Amino acid sequence: MLPNVLQPTATDHVPVLAEEVRASLAVAPGETVVDATFGAGGHASLLAADLHGSGKLIAIDRDPTARTYFERLAKHAQVNTRLLRGDFGVVLPQLAANGVRADAILLDLGVSSMQLDRPERGFSYATDAPLDMRMDPTQELSALEVVNEWPERELLTIFRRYGEERYAKQIARAIARRRREQLFERTGELVDTIKAAIPAPARFGDGHPAKRVFQALRIAVNDELGSLEAALPAALEMLRPGGRLAVISFHSLEDRIVKQFLRDRERGCTCPPDFPVCVCGKKPELRAIQRRPIRPGEAEVAANPRASSARLRAAVKAEEE
Ligand SMILES: C[S@@+](CC[C@H](N)C(=O)[O-])C[C@H]1O[C@@H](n2cnc3c(N)ncnc32)[C@H](O)[C@@H]1O
């Protein structure tokens, strides 16, 4: 249960796998917690409560709307709080380089309900809005530029790679054709172009026909995979021995990066088995808390359908020898 002041309103983000995150991070009084994806502060408020009045919460978000939620939390939290606005792929390496250390770090990837549900942000294929999709509205690159200016073959690549879209080629071609006549301005125009480009039966198949292209554009606009790849080593560096890292991902591309990272850093010596002694010197840097990712249960998905694709992976940093 969230503390009363932070109960989400109808449009606020509901934290996913909240109790599982709390159990994995096992925050204790006096510790330093970093929530690198603060959003509406749902997870952060629970983790701050677990500090029981002593410790520190560092919040990060690239979206300036997080500030309102942060101020609400900071007013009631009985611990030190600080909000850093920026990309966690930049901020975490800076903190690590400056010697900031933490006992628990959370990354709850992707977009928040506030971003998805505000039509003017252009994240949703469900409502007609300006093409945008920037988590940080001060960033230059937006979906408008990607859709209107990126070469057709680059669109094809991102639709395939980030959207795993079967009709990537047809959609990229249809976008290129339409923008020669008239540039795109709104999400509705893009949705119509996607629908017209794919075979009729596919329009009624696996979810909304524009779902995968919108995911691909969002990942490209916000360089989501690049940020994650930069953040994970920095988060591990920041953790004190015995510190915990938890990452919630929402699609297989993110989850693959997290899984690979944890696996690689969990592995010790990589010398060939016939070497008499280790010459690589590689030591395990962490231990995964669970062998398999944690998925939300039926009750959580029924209450919050956005949780359905969530996967939580968590690890403990190795003690120094
Ligand atoms: C799924 S929401 C987090 C919700 C939060 N855990 C809660 O309970 O309210 C993801 C948040 O992370 C932010 N975000 C996503 N990628 C980011 C990045 N690379 N750097 C900083 N913030 C990011 C988004 O702006 C969004 O507010």
Short mmCIF file of C-alpha atoms and ligand atoms in Angstrom, two decimals:
data_model
loop_
_atom_site.label_atom_id
_atom_site.label_comp_id
_atom_site.label_asym_id
_atom_site.label_seq_id
_atom_site.Cartn_x
_atom_site.Cartn_y
_atom_site.Cartn_z
CA MET A 1 0.00 0.00 0.00
CA LEU A 2 1.36 3.44 -0.93
CA PRO A 3 1.55 6.10 1.76
CA ASN A 4 -1.68 8.10 1.63
CA VAL A 5 -0.30 11.31 0.16
CA LEU A 6 1.10 9.39 -2.77
CA GLN A 7 -1.91 7.33 -3.71
CA PRO A 8 -2.04 7.64 -7.50
CA THR A 9 -4.90 9.57 -9.04
CA ALA A 10 -6.76 8.03 -11.98
CA THR A 11 -4.22 9.34 -14.47
CA ASP A 12 -1.06 8.74 -12.44
CA HIS A 13 1.32 5.91 -13.06
CA VAL A 14 0.74 2.74 -11.04
CA PRO A 15 4.09 1.21 -10.01
CA VAL A 16 4.49 -2.31 -11.40
CA LEU A 17 5.80 -5.29 -9.44
CA ALA A 18 6.01 -2.91 -6.48
CA GLU A 19 6.29 -5.50 -3.72
CA GLU A 20 8.72 -7.59 -5.78
CA VAL A 21 10.94 -4.52 -6.33
CA ARG A 22 10.79 -3.75 -2.64
CA ALA A 23 11.74 -7.32 -1.70
CA SER A 24 14.59 -7.43 -4.25
CA LEU A 25 16.06 -4.10 -3.18
CA ALA A 26 15.58 -4.83 0.57
CA VAL A 27 16.27 -1.20 1.50
CA ALA A 28 17.38 -0.67 5.11
CA PRO A 29 17.56 2.50 7.26
CA GLY A 30 20.61 4.66 6.64
CA GLU A 31 21.08 3.51 3.05
CA THR A 32 21.30 5.52 -0.19
CA VAL A 33 18.68 4.64 -2.79
CA VAL A 34 18.79 5.76 -6.43
CA ASP A 35 15.54 5.67 -8.40
CA ALA A 36 16.85 6.38 -11.89
CA THR A 37 13.35 6.43 -13.45
CA PHE A 38 11.38 8.45 -10.89
CA GLY A 39 8.23 9.02 -12.99
CA ALA A 40 5.36 9.66 -10.58
CA GLY A 41 7.45 8.43 -7.65
CA GLY A 42 5.35 5.33 -6.96
CA HIS A 43 8.32 3.01 -6.41
CA ALA A 44 10.39 5.81 -4.90
CA SER A 45 7.80 6.52 -2.20
CA LEU A 46 7.82 2.86 -1.14
CA LEU A 47 11.61 2.71 -1.11
CA ALA A 48 11.80 6.02 0.79
CA ALA A 49 9.38 4.56 3.37
CA ASP A 50 11.72 1.56 3.75
CA LEU A 51 14.47 3.94 4.84
CA HIS A 52 12.41 4.56 8.03
CA GLY A 53 13.50 8.14 8.46
CA SER A 54 17.25 7.79 7.88
CA GLY A 55 19.04 7.65 4.56
CA LYS A 56 18.95 9.33 1.20
CA LEU A 57 16.89 9.09 -1.97
CA ILE A 58 18.39 10.29 -5.25
CA ALA A 59 15.76 10.54 -8.01
CA ILE A 60 16.55 10.83 -11.71
CA ASP A 61 14.20 11.47 -14.64
CA ARG A 62 14.68 13.06 -18.03
CA ASP A 63 11.07 14.27 -18.10
CA PRO A 64 10.55 17.63 -16.37
CA THR A 65 7.00 16.64 -15.34
CA ALA A 66 8.60 14.33 -12.74
CA ARG A 67 9.40 17.43 -10.67
CA THR A 68 5.79 17.95 -9.51
CA TYR A 69 5.66 14.37 -8.24
CA PHE A 70 9.10 14.69 -6.72
CA GLU A 71 8.14 17.82 -4.79
CA ARG A 72 5.08 16.06 -3.43
CA LEU A 73 7.23 13.16 -2.26
CA ALA A 74 10.02 15.36 -0.90
CA LYS A 75 7.53 17.28 1.26
CA HIS A 76 6.44 14.13 3.06
CA ALA A 77 9.54 11.94 2.90
CA GLN A 78 11.46 11.90 6.15
CA VAL A 79 14.78 11.37 4.43
CA ASN A 80 17.16 13.44 2.30
CA THR A 81 15.90 13.69 -1.25
CA ARG A 82 17.39 15.06 -4.43
CA LEU A 83 16.09 15.18 -8.01
CA LEU A 84 18.48 15.15 -10.95
CA ARG A 85 16.94 15.87 -14.32
CA GLY A 86 18.57 14.10 -17.22
CA ASP A 87 19.18 10.86 -19.06
CA PHE A 88 20.21 8.09 -16.66
CA GLY A 89 22.66 6.95 -19.35
CA VAL A 90 24.51 10.22 -18.74
CA VAL A 91 23.68 10.98 -15.09
CA LEU A 92 24.62 7.58 -13.61
CA PRO A 93 28.10 7.57 -15.22
CA GLN A 94 28.60 11.13 -13.92
CA LEU A 95 27.58 10.14 -10.40
CA ALA A 96 29.81 7.05 -10.54
CA ALA A 97 32.76 9.12 -11.78
CA ASN A 98 32.21 11.58 -8.94
CA GLY A 99 32.42 8.80 -6.36
CA VAL A 100 28.71 8.79 -5.41
CA ARG A 101 27.88 5.38 -3.94
CA ALA A 102 24.50 3.70 -3.46
CA ASP A 103 23.04 0.66 -1.71
CA ALA A 104 20.04 0.16 -4.01
CA ILE A 105 19.37 1.28 -7.58
CA LEU A 106 16.14 0.91 -9.54
CA LEU A 107 15.56 1.27 -13.28
CA ASP A 108 11.88 0.96 -14.24
CA LEU A 109 12.29 1.37 -17.98
CA GLY A 110 10.03 2.82 -20.65
CA VAL A 111 7.36 5.44 -20.45
CA SER A 112 5.01 6.38 -17.64
CA SER A 113 1.23 6.51 -17.80
CA MET A 114 1.46 10.31 -17.57
CA GLN A 115 3.50 10.33 -20.77
CA LEU A 116 1.27 7.84 -22.57
CA ASP A 117 -1.98 9.40 -21.46
CA ARG A 118 -1.10 13.01 -22.35
CA PRO A 119 -2.07 13.13 -26.03
CA GLU A 120 0.05 16.22 -26.71
CA ARG A 121 3.22 14.15 -25.97
CA GLY A 122 2.49 12.08 -29.09
CA PHE A 123 3.42 8.69 -27.54
CA SER A 124 0.10 7.03 -28.21
CA TYR A 125 -1.33 5.62 -31.41
CA ALA A 126 -4.76 5.72 -29.78
CA THR A 127 -5.26 9.50 -29.98
CA ASP A 128 -4.44 11.94 -32.74
CA ALA A 129 -1.68 14.33 -31.63
CA PRO A 130 1.45 16.08 -32.91
CA LEU A 131 4.28 13.64 -33.68
CA ASP A 132 6.69 14.06 -30.80
CA MET A 133 7.54 11.15 -28.40
CA ARG A 134 10.35 12.94 -26.58
CA MET A 135 10.63 12.03 -22.92
CA ASP A 136 12.72 15.17 -22.54
CA PRO A 137 10.87 17.93 -24.42
CA THR A 138 14.06 20.02 -24.63
CA GLN A 139 15.77 17.36 -26.72
CA GLU A 140 16.11 18.27 -30.40
CA LEU A 141 15.27 14.97 -32.07
CA SER A 142 11.56 14.14 -32.09
CA ALA A 143 9.38 11.67 -33.96
CA LEU A 144 8.49 14.45 -36.40
CA GLU A 145 12.07 14.57 -37.66
CA VAL A 146 12.51 10.79 -37.71
CA VAL A 147 9.32 10.21 -39.72
CA ASN A 148 9.84 13.08 -42.15
CA GLU A 149 13.61 13.14 -42.60
CA TRP A 150 15.26 9.80 -41.87
CA PRO A 151 16.06 7.83 -45.04
CA GLU A 152 13.63 5.05 -45.91
CA ARG A 153 16.27 2.37 -45.23
CA GLU A 154 16.85 3.73 -41.72
CA LEU A 155 13.13 3.63 -41.02
CA LEU A 156 13.12 0.05 -42.26
CA THR A 157 16.00 -0.81 -39.91
CA ILE A 158 14.39 0.68 -36.79
CA PHE A 159 10.95 -0.78 -37.55
CA ARG A 160 12.61 -4.21 -37.89
CA ARG A 161 15.10 -3.94 -35.07
CA TYR A 162 13.18 -1.98 -32.44
CA GLY A 163 9.63 -2.88 -33.43
CA GLU A 164 10.17 -6.42 -34.71
CA GLU A 165 7.59 -5.34 -37.30
CA ARG A 166 6.86 -7.94 -39.94
CA TYR A 167 5.72 -5.36 -42.51
CA ALA A 168 8.60 -2.96 -41.86
CA LYS A 169 9.50 -2.72 -45.54
CA GLN A 170 5.97 -1.96 -46.72
CA ILE A 171 5.46 0.61 -43.94
CA ALA A 172 8.80 2.37 -44.53
CA ARG A 173 8.02 2.56 -48.24
CA ALA A 174 4.52 3.95 -47.63
CA ILE A 175 5.90 6.62 -45.29
CA ALA A 176 8.54 7.64 -47.83
CA ARG A 177 5.91 7.85 -50.57
CA ARG A 178 3.47 9.91 -48.55
CA ARG A 179 6.04 12.41 -47.29
CA ARG A 180 7.12 13.17 -50.86
CA GLU A 181 3.59 14.54 -51.36
CA GLN A 182 2.93 15.90 -47.90
CA LEU A 183 4.98 15.90 -44.69
CA PHE A 184 3.61 14.17 -41.62
CA GLU A 185 2.52 16.32 -38.73
CA ARG A 186 0.29 14.14 -36.58
CA THR A 187 0.18 10.63 -35.13
CA GLY A 188 -3.20 10.02 -36.80
CA GLU A 189 -1.67 10.50 -40.26
CA LEU A 190 1.03 7.99 -39.41
CA VAL A 191 -1.49 5.47 -38.08
CA ASP A 192 -3.54 5.78 -41.30
CA THR A 193 -0.42 5.29 -43.45
CA ILE A 194 0.59 2.18 -41.45
CA LYS A 195 -2.91 0.71 -41.72
CA ALA A 196 -3.01 1.27 -45.46
CA ALA A 197 0.46 -0.26 -45.95
CA ILE A 198 -0.19 -3.66 -44.36
CA PRO A 199 -2.39 -6.49 -45.64
CA ALA A 200 -6.00 -6.23 -44.46
CA PRO A 201 -5.96 -9.32 -42.16
CA ALA A 202 -2.89 -7.95 -40.32
CA ARG A 203 -4.90 -4.87 -39.36
CA PHE A 204 -6.94 -6.99 -36.99
CA GLY A 205 -4.22 -9.33 -35.71
CA ASP A 206 -1.67 -8.97 -32.95
CA GLY A 207 -2.72 -5.77 -31.10
CA HIS A 208 -3.04 -2.35 -32.70
CA PRO A 209 -1.44 -2.30 -36.19
CA ALA A 210 0.66 0.76 -35.29
CA LYS A 211 1.88 -0.61 -31.94
CA ARG A 212 5.25 -1.92 -33.14
CA VAL A 213 6.11 1.10 -35.30
CA PHE A 214 5.28 3.47 -32.42
CA GLN A 215 7.48 1.41 -30.10
CA ALA A 216 10.31 1.55 -32.64
CA LEU A 217 10.01 5.32 -33.07
CA ARG A 218 9.94 5.88 -29.31
CA ILE A 219 13.06 3.76 -28.79
CA ALA A 220 14.87 5.60 -31.60
CA VAL A 221 13.79 9.11 -30.56
CA ASN A 222 14.86 8.56 -26.95
CA ASP A 223 17.84 6.29 -27.72
CA GLU A 224 16.42 3.99 -25.08
CA LEU A 225 18.75 1.05 -25.69
CA GLY A 226 21.87 3.24 -25.81
CA SER A 227 20.92 4.82 -22.46
CA LEU A 228 20.36 1.42 -20.88
CA GLU A 229 23.70 0.10 -22.13
CA ALA A 230 25.48 3.14 -20.69
CA ALA A 231 23.58 3.01 -17.39
CA LEU A 232 24.09 -0.61 -16.33
CA PRO A 233 27.90 -0.59 -15.87
CA ALA A 234 27.68 2.80 -14.15
CA ALA A 235 24.98 1.51 -11.78
CA LEU A 236 27.14 -1.48 -10.88
CA GLU A 237 30.12 0.80 -10.29
CA MET A 238 28.04 3.00 -7.98
CA LEU A 239 26.81 0.13 -5.85
CA ARG A 240 28.60 -0.62 -2.61
CA PRO A 241 29.53 -4.27 -2.07
CA GLY A 242 26.28 -6.04 -1.14
CA GLY A 243 24.28 -3.27 -2.91
CA ARG A 244 21.24 -4.27 -5.00
CA LEU A 245 20.24 -3.43 -8.56
CA ALA A 246 16.71 -4.00 -9.90
CA VAL A 247 15.65 -3.44 -13.52
CA ILE A 248 12.11 -3.69 -14.88
CA SER A 249 11.94 -3.99 -18.65
CA PHE A 250 8.91 -3.98 -20.92
CA HIS A 251 10.10 -5.58 -24.13
CA SER A 252 12.52 -8.26 -25.19
CA LEU A 253 15.14 -5.84 -26.56
CA GLU A 254 15.60 -4.21 -23.16
CA ASP A 255 15.37 -7.48 -21.30
CA ARG A 256 18.04 -9.04 -23.51
CA ILE A 257 20.47 -6.23 -22.68
CA VAL A 258 19.81 -6.59 -18.94
CA LYS A 259 20.03 -10.39 -19.02
CA GLN A 260 23.28 -10.33 -21.00
CA PHE A 261 24.81 -7.72 -18.70
CA LEU A 262 23.95 -9.64 -15.54
CA ARG A 263 25.15 -12.91 -17.02
CA ASP A 264 28.44 -11.39 -18.16
CA ARG A 265 29.17 -9.72 -14.82
CA GLU A 266 28.13 -12.78 -12.83
CA ARG A 267 30.66 -14.94 -14.63
CA GLY A 268 34.10 -15.41 -13.05
CA CYS A 269 37.17 -16.71 -14.86
CA THR A 270 36.73 -17.03 -18.61
CA CYS A 271 40.00 -18.90 -19.29
CA PRO A 272 39.70 -22.06 -21.41
CA PRO A 273 38.99 -25.12 -19.20
CA ASP A 274 42.36 -26.71 -20.04
CA PHE A 275 44.35 -23.76 -18.61
CA PRO A 276 46.08 -24.96 -15.43
CA VAL A 277 45.70 -21.54 -13.73
CA CYS A 278 43.53 -18.50 -14.33
CA VAL A 279 45.27 -15.84 -16.38
CA CYS A 280 42.24 -13.62 -17.12
CA GLY A 281 41.73 -12.58 -13.50
CA LYS A 282 38.00 -12.04 -14.07
CA LYS A 283 35.97 -12.29 -10.85
CA PRO A 284 32.19 -12.42 -10.49
CA GLU A 285 31.02 -8.87 -9.86
CA LEU A 286 27.45 -9.67 -8.90
CA ARG A 287 25.01 -12.45 -8.15
CA ALA A 288 21.55 -12.59 -9.71
CA ILE A 289 18.86 -12.67 -6.99
CA GLN A 290 16.48 -14.78 -9.07
CA ARG A 291 17.41 -17.23 -11.81
CA ARG A 292 14.41 -16.24 -13.94
CA PRO A 293 12.84 -12.80 -14.37
CA ILE A 294 9.86 -12.08 -12.16
CA ARG A 295 6.58 -11.52 -14.04
CA PRO A 296 3.45 -9.91 -12.63
CA GLY A 297 0.69 -12.22 -11.44
CA GLU A 298 -2.79 -12.38 -12.94
CA ALA A 299 -4.27 -10.09 -10.29
CA GLU A 300 -1.74 -7.33 -11.01
CA VAL A 301 -2.27 -7.57 -14.79
CA ALA A 302 -6.06 -7.48 -14.31
CA ALA A 303 -5.74 -4.35 -12.16
CA ASN A 304 -3.09 -2.72 -14.35
CA PRO A 305 -2.91 -4.09 -17.91
CA ARG A 306 0.24 -2.02 -18.58
CA ALA A 307 2.08 -4.38 -16.22
CA SER A 308 1.49 -7.35 -18.52
CA SER A 309 4.83 -7.23 -20.34
CA ALA A 310 6.93 -6.29 -17.30
CA ARG A 311 9.95 -8.41 -16.32
CA LEU A 312 12.02 -7.74 -13.23
CA ARG A 313 15.64 -8.83 -12.92
CA ALA A 314 17.68 -8.08 -9.82
CA ALA A 315 21.20 -8.69 -8.61
CA VAL A 316 23.45 -8.13 -5.58
CA LYS A 317 26.93 -6.68 -6.04
CA ALA A 318 29.66 -9.06 -4.92
CA GLU A 319 31.43 -8.39 -1.63
CA GLU A 320 35.04 -7.32 -2.03
CA GLU A 321 37.59 -10.08 -1.39
C1 LIG B 1 7.90 3.45 -16.23
S1 LIG B 1 8.14 5.08 -15.75
C2 LIG B 1 8.66 4.96 -14.08
C3 LIG B 1 7.55 5.02 -13.10
C4 LIG B 1 7.98 5.02 -11.66
N1 LIG B 1 8.72 3.84 -11.31
C5 LIG B 1 6.78 5.18 -10.75
O1 LIG B 1 6.51 4.27 -9.95
O2 LIG B 1 6.10 6.20 -10.85
C6 LIG B 1 9.62 5.46 -16.53
C7 LIG B 1 10.15 6.85 -16.22
O3 LIG B 1 11.51 6.85 -16.53
C8 LIG B 1 11.84 7.98 -17.28
N2 LIG B 1 12.93 7.57 -18.16
C9 LIG B 1 12.89 6.66 -19.16
N3 LIG B 1 14.10 6.57 -19.73
C10 LIG B 1 14.91 7.44 -19.09
C11 LIG B 1 16.28 7.80 -19.21
N4 LIG B 1 17.07 7.26 -20.15
N5 LIG B 1 16.77 8.69 -18.34
C12 LIG B 1 16.00 9.25 -17.38
N6 LIG B 1 14.68 8.97 -17.24
C13 LIG B 1 14.16 8.07 -18.07
C14 LIG B 1 10.59 8.35 -18.02
O4 LIG B 1 10.59 9.75 -18.29
C15 LIG B 1 9.49 7.94 -17.04
O5 LIG B 1 9.14 9.01 -16.22
#
